[in-house]
CSV table of C-alpha atoms (C1' of nucleotides) in Angstrom, one decimal:
chain,number,residue,atom,x,y,z
A,1,MET,CA,-1.1,-1.7,8.3
A,2,CYS,CA,-3.0,-0.6,6.4
A,3,GLY,CA,-4.1,-2.7,3.5
A,4,ARG,CA,-8.4,-1.9,2.6
A,5,PHE,CA,-9.3,2.0,2.7
A,6,THR,CA,-12.0,3.7,1.6
A,7,LEU,CA,-13.0,7.6,0.2
A,8,THR,CA,-17.5,7.8,0.0
A,9,PRO,CA,-17.4,11.1,0.4
A,10,ASP,CA,-18.9,12.9,-3.7
A,11,SER,CA,-16.6,14.8,-5.0
A,12,GLY,CA,-17.7,18.3,-3.9
A,13,ALA,CA,-17.2,17.3,-0.1
A,14,VAL,CA,-13.2,16.2,-1.8
A,15,GLU,CA,-12.5,19.2,-3.0
A,16,ALA,CA,-14.3,21.3,-0.4
A,17,GLU,CA,-10.9,19.7,2.1
A,18,PHE,CA,-7.9,19.5,-0.6
A,19,GLY,CA,-8.8,22.8,-2.2
A,20,VAL,CA,-8.5,21.0,-5.9
A,21,SER,CA,-10.5,19.9,-8.9
A,22,LEU,CA,-10.4,16.0,-9.1
A,23,PRO,CA,-9.5,14.3,-12.1
A,24,ASP,CA,-12.2,12.0,-14.1
A,25,GLY,CA,-13.9,9.1,-13.3
A,26,TYR,CA,-14.6,9.8,-9.5
A,27,ARG,CA,-17.0,7.6,-7.3
A,28,PRO,CA,-17.2,7.5,-4.5
A,29,ARG,CA,-14.7,3.9,-3.3
A,30,PHE,CA,-16.2,1.7,-0.3
A,31,ASN,CA,-12.9,-0.8,-0.1
A,32,ILE,CA,-10.4,0.1,-2.1
A,33,ALA,CA,-8.1,-2.7,-2.0
A,34,PRO,CA,-3.9,-2.5,-3.4
A,35,SER,CA,-3.1,-2.4,-7.4
A,36,GLN,CA,-6.3,-0.4,-7.7
A,37,GLU,CA,-6.0,3.6,-8.7
A,38,VAL,CA,-6.5,6.0,-5.7
A,39,LEU,CA,-6.5,9.4,-5.9
A,40,ALA,CA,-3.7,11.5,-4.7
A,41,VAL,CA,-3.0,15.4,-4.3
A,42,VAL,CA,0.7,15.9,-6.0
A,43,ARG,CA,2.6,19.3,-6.1
A,44,ASP,CA,3.5,20.5,-9.3
A,45,ALA,CA,6.6,22.3,-8.9
A,46,ALA,CA,6.5,24.2,-12.6
A,47,ARG,CA,2.8,25.1,-12.1
A,48,GLY,CA,3.7,25.5,-8.8
A,49,GLU,CA,0.2,24.1,-7.5
A,50,ASP,CA,-1.6,21.0,-6.2
A,51,ARG,CA,-3.0,17.8,-8.1
A,52,ALA,CA,-4.9,15.3,-7.9
A,53,GLY,CA,-4.6,12.4,-10.3
A,54,TRP,CA,-4.8,8.8,-9.8
A,55,LEU,CA,-1.7,6.3,-8.7
A,56,ARG,CA,-1.8,2.6,-8.6
A,57,TRP,CA,-1.4,1.3,-4.7
A,58,GLY,CA,2.3,-0.7,-4.5
A,59,LEU,CA,5.1,1.2,-5.4
A,60,VAL,CA,6.6,0.0,-8.8
A,61,PRO,CA,10.5,1.5,-7.7
A,62,HIS,CA,11.5,3.1,-10.7
A,63,TRP,CA,14.9,0.4,-11.2
A,64,ALA,CA,12.0,-2.6,-10.7
A,65,LYS,CA,12.6,-5.6,-13.5
A,66,ASP,CA,9.9,-6.9,-12.7
A,67,PRO,CA,6.3,-4.6,-12.2
A,68,ALA,CA,5.0,-7.6,-10.5
A,69,ILE,CA,7.3,-6.0,-7.2
A,70,GLY,CA,4.5,-3.5,-6.2
A,71,ASN,CA,1.5,-6.0,-5.3
A,72,ARG,CA,3.4,-6.1,-2.0
A,73,MET,CA,5.6,-2.7,-1.7
A,74,ILE,CA,1.5,-1.3,-0.2
A,75,ASN,CA,3.0,-0.1,3.1
A,76,ALA,CA,7.0,1.3,4.3
A,77,ARG,CA,7.3,2.0,7.4
A,78,ALA,CA,7.7,5.1,8.8
A,79,GLU,CA,11.0,4.0,10.8
A,80,GLY,CA,12.9,3.8,7.7
A,81,LEU,CA,11.7,6.1,5.0
A,82,ALA,CA,15.0,7.7,4.7
A,83,THR,CA,16.5,4.4,4.6
A,84,LYS,CA,15.4,1.2,3.0
A,85,PRO,CA,16.8,1.7,-1.1
A,86,ALA,CA,13.1,0.9,-2.3
A,87,PHE,CA,11.8,4.3,0.0
A,88,ARG,CA,14.3,6.9,-0.3
A,89,SER,CA,14.6,8.7,-3.3
A,90,ALA,CA,10.9,8.6,-3.3
A,91,PHE,CA,11.0,10.0,0.7
A,92,ARG,CA,13.0,12.7,-1.0
A,93,GLU,CA,11.4,13.5,-3.0
A,94,ARG,CA,8.1,12.7,-4.0
A,95,ARG,CA,5.8,12.3,-1.1
A,96,CYS,CA,1.6,13.2,-1.7
A,97,LEU,CA,-1.3,12.5,0.0
A,98,ILE,CA,-3.6,9.9,-0.3
A,99,VAL,CA,-7.2,10.7,-0.1
A,100,ALA,CA,-10.0,8.9,2.1
A,101,ASP,CA,-12.2,9.2,4.2
A,102,GLY,CA,-11.9,5.3,6.0
A,103,PHE,CA,-9.9,2.9,6.8
A,104,TYR,CA,-9.8,-1.1,7.2
A,105,GLU,CA,-7.9,-2.7,10.4
A,106,TRP,CA,-8.0,-6.5,11.2
A,107,ALA,CA,-8.6,-7.8,14.7
A,108,ARG,CA,-7.4,-11.4,15.9
A,109,VAL,CA,-10.8,-12.7,17.8
A,110,PRO,CA,-8.9,-14.6,21.0
A,111,GLY,CA,-8.9,-18.1,20.4
A,112,GLU,CA,-11.1,-18.2,16.5
A,113,LYS,CA,-9.3,-18.5,13.4
A,114,ARG,CA,-11.9,-15.3,12.1
A,115,LYS,CA,-10.5,-11.6,12.6
A,116,GLN,CA,-13.0,-8.5,12.9
A,117,PRO,CA,-12.6,-5.9,10.5
A,118,TYR,CA,-12.7,-2.1,12.0
A,119,TRP,CA,-13.8,0.5,9.9
A,120,ILE,CA,-12.5,3.3,11.2
A,121,HIS,CA,-13.5,6.6,10.7
A,122,ARG,CA,-13.5,10.5,11.6
A,123,HIS,CA,-16.7,11.5,13.8
A,124,ASP,CA,-17.1,14.2,11.2
A,125,HIS,CA,-16.5,12.2,8.3
A,126,ARG,CA,-15.1,14.1,7.1
A,127,PRO,CA,-11.7,12.9,4.0
A,128,PHE,CA,-9.0,13.1,5.3
A,129,ALA,CA,-4.9,13.0,4.0
A,130,LEU,CA,-3.0,9.5,4.5
A,131,ALA,CA,1.1,10.8,3.9
A,132,GLY,CA,2.5,8.5,0.6
A,133,LEU,CA,4.7,8.6,-1.7
A,134,TRP,CA,4.8,7.7,-5.8
A,135,GLU,CA,7.9,6.8,-8.8
A,136,ARG,CA,7.1,6.2,-11.7
A,137,TRP,CA,8.2,3.4,-14.4
A,138,GLY,CA,8.8,2.4,-17.1
A,139,ARG,CA,7.7,4.8,-20.4
A,140,GLY,CA,5.9,4.9,-23.4
A,141,ASP,CA,2.8,2.3,-22.7
A,142,GLU,CA,4.1,0.6,-19.9
A,143,GLU,CA,4.1,4.1,-18.2
A,144,LEU,CA,2.9,2.6,-14.4
A,145,VAL,CA,2.5,5.0,-11.5
A,146,SER,CA,2.3,4.0,-9.0
A,147,CYS,CA,2.1,4.8,-5.2
A,148,VAL,CA,3.0,3.0,-1.4
A,149,ILE,CA,1.0,4.5,2.4
A,150,VAL,CA,3.3,4.8,5.2
A,151,THR,CA,2.3,3.3,8.0
A,152,THR,CA,3.0,4.0,11.9
A,153,GLU,CA,1.9,3.0,15.3
A,154,PRO,CA,-1.6,2.8,15.9
A,155,THR,CA,-3.1,6.3,18.3
A,156,GLU,CA,-5.2,5.6,21.3
A,157,VAL,CA,-8.7,4.6,18.7
A,158,VAL,CA,-6.2,2.6,16.5
A,159,ARG,CA,-4.6,0.2,19.0
A,160,PRO,CA,-6.6,-1.8,20.6
A,161,ILE,CA,-7.6,-2.8,17.1
A,162,HIS,CA,-3.8,-3.5,15.1
A,163,ASP,CA,-0.2,-2.7,16.0
A,164,ARG,CA,0.3,-0.4,13.3
A,165,MET,CA,-1.8,2.0,11.3
A,166,PRO,CA,-1.4,4.3,8.3
A,167,LEU,CA,0.5,8.1,9.1
A,168,VAL,CA,-2.7,9.9,9.0
A,169,LEU,CA,-1.8,13.6,8.2
A,170,SER,CA,-3.3,16.9,10.5
A,171,VAL,CA,-4.7,19.5,8.3
A,172,GLU,CA,-1.3,21.6,9.1
A,173,ASP,CA,0.8,18.8,8.3
A,174,ARG,CA,-0.6,18.7,4.8
A,175,GLU,CA,1.7,21.3,3.4
A,176,ARG,CA,4.6,20.1,5.2
A,177,TRP,CA,4.6,17.2,4.4
A,178,LEU,CA,4.1,17.7,0.7
A,179,ASP,CA,7.2,20.9,1.0
A,180,PRO,CA,9.8,19.9,-1.4
A,181,GLU,CA,11.5,21.8,0.7
A,182,ALA,CA,10.6,19.9,3.7
A,183,ASP,CA,14.0,19.4,6.7
A,184,ALA,CA,14.2,16.0,7.3
A,185,GLY,CA,13.7,16.5,11.1
A,186,THR,CA,10.4,18.5,9.8
A,187,LEU,CA,9.6,15.3,7.8
A,188,ALA,CA,10.6,12.5,11.0
A,189,GLY,CA,8.0,14.9,13.4
A,190,ILE,CA,5.2,14.4,10.9
A,191,SER,CA,6.4,10.3,10.8
A,192,ARG,CA,6.7,9.9,14.4
A,193,ARG,CA,2.8,9.7,15.2
A,194,ALA,CA,-1.0,9.4,12.9
A,195,ASP,CA,-3.2,12.1,13.7
A,196,GLY,CA,-5.4,10.5,15.5
A,197,GLU,CA,-7.8,13.6,17.6
A,198,ALA,CA,-11.7,12.9,15.5
A,199,LEU,CA,-10.9,8.8,14.8
A,200,GLN,CA,-13.7,6.5,15.9
A,201,ALA,CA,-13.7,2.6,15.0
A,202,ARG,CA,-16.4,0.8,14.4
A,203,ALA,CA,-17.4,-3.3,13.7
A,204,VAL,CA,-18.4,-3.5,10.1
A,205,SER,CA,-19.1,-6.9,8.5
A,206,THR,CA,-16.9,-9.5,6.9
A,207,VAL,CA,-18.4,-9.0,3.9
A,208,VAL,CA,-15.3,-6.9,2.8
A,209,ASN,CA,-13.0,-8.9,3.2
A,210,SER,CA,-13.8,-9.5,-0.7
A,211,PRO,CA,-12.3,-7.4,-2.8
A,212,ALA,CA,-15.0,-7.6,-5.6
A,213,VAL,CA,-17.7,-5.8,-3.2
A,214,ASP,CA,-17.8,-2.2,-3.1
A,215,GLY,CA,-20.7,-0.8,-2.0
A,216,PRO,CA,-22.0,0.7,1.1
A,217,GLU,CA,-22.7,-2.4,3.1
A,218,CYS,CA,-19.4,-2.7,4.3
A,219,VAL,CA,-19.4,0.4,5.8
A,220,GLU,CA,-22.3,-0.5,7.8
A,221,PRO,CA,-22.4,-0.1,11.6
A,222,LEU,CA,-22.2,-4.1,12.3
A,223,ASP,CA,-24.0,-3.1,16.2
B,1,DC,C1',35.2,-6.9,-8.0
B,2,DC,C1',29.7,-9.2,-9.3
B,3,DA,C1',25.4,-11.2,-7.4
B,4,DG,C1',21.8,-10.4,-5.8
B,5,DA,C1',18.1,-7.4,-2.6
B,6,DC,C1',15.7,-4.1,-2.6
B,7,DG,C1',8.8,-4.8,1.3
B,8,DT,C1',5.2,-5.3,4.8
B,9,DT,C1',2.6,-8.0,8.0
B,10,DG,C1',1.5,-11.9,10.3
B,11,DT,C1',2.3,-16.1,11.7
B,12,DT,C1',5.3,-19.2,14.2
C,1,DG,C1',3.1,-22.9,2.4
C,2,DT,C1',3.6,-19.6,-0.8
C,3,DC,C1',2.4,-16.7,-4.0
C,4,DT,C1',-0.7,-13.4,-7.2
C,5,DG,C1',-4.0,-10.3,-7.8
C,6,DG,C1',-7.5,-7.0,-7.1
D,1,DC,C1',-5.7,-6.3,3.7
D,2,DC,C1',-7.9,-10.7,2.2
D,3,DA,C1',-9.1,-14.7,-2.1
D,4,DG,C1',-7.5,-17.6,-4.6
D,5,DA,C1',-4.3,-20.0,-7.6
D,6,DC,C1',-0.6,-23.4,-7.4
D,7,DG,C1',0.2,-27.2,-14.1
D,8,DT,C1',1.4,-29.1,-19.0
D,9,DT,C1',0.0,-31.2,-23.1
D,10,DG,C1',-3.3,-31.2,-26.9
D,11,DT,C1',-6.9,-30.9,-29.3
D,12,DT,C1',-11.0,-28.0,-29.9
E,1,DG,C1',20.2,3.2,-8.6
E,2,DT,C1',22.1,2.2,-4.8
E,3,DC,C1',23.6,-1.2,-1.1
E,4,DT,C1',24.7,-5.3,0.7
E,5,DG,C1',26.9,-10.2,1.1
E,6,DG,C1',30.1,-13.2,-1.1
DNA sequence: CCAGACGTTGTT
DNA sequence: GTCTGG
DNA sequence: CCAGACGTTGTT
DNA sequence: GTCTGG
């Protein structure tokens, strides 16, 4: 699955990769956890351009009575996007890119209780896009704009570590995912497999386990 | 009809 | 054990 | 995902 | 809001 990720490059590298200007408050992050603000790119149909902004991680559907439901809606299985009541409308109308340069997965250590965290990132350390959906909930002061990260089968590099991973989009699929006119077949094709081409995994310290720790020590190789 | 869920992961 | 919060 | 709480009353 | 279950 995907319950923690990183966005460590400086703002210039992110702007260059995605061709957008970043919102206020950008800083490199080494341990982004659910319920926190994540950087996302959405297509602004009115302006005919893509925009980057902050979304709260943990989808709160517009019909939710209690926004705390978002604490549990952090991932959406790609296989169910078109049919699950909680995701269906967002899948049709509100797809987005979640900007990351790596994500964490915890592997069970055979015969032990503890789990070993791994940081999965690109060889070239470029930032990339995770497939996401977003929603608006509430109005006025209460308004909450939230998102969920789509998960799928692991690629070769991730398979030994975990049985799910976020849907990493190729550069070409970013455009298809954001296209409001995208047809169901195209989206299903994209959802089937993450782009694992450039990914590698490194074991890291369990300091990353605590969401309160958000420094470079989270991604340091364990050696 | 109304009531109640609406989700994923991991673990058993 | 299960839920909430980060 | 993991960490940490999990409760009420009354008194300060 | 919309679907499923009773």
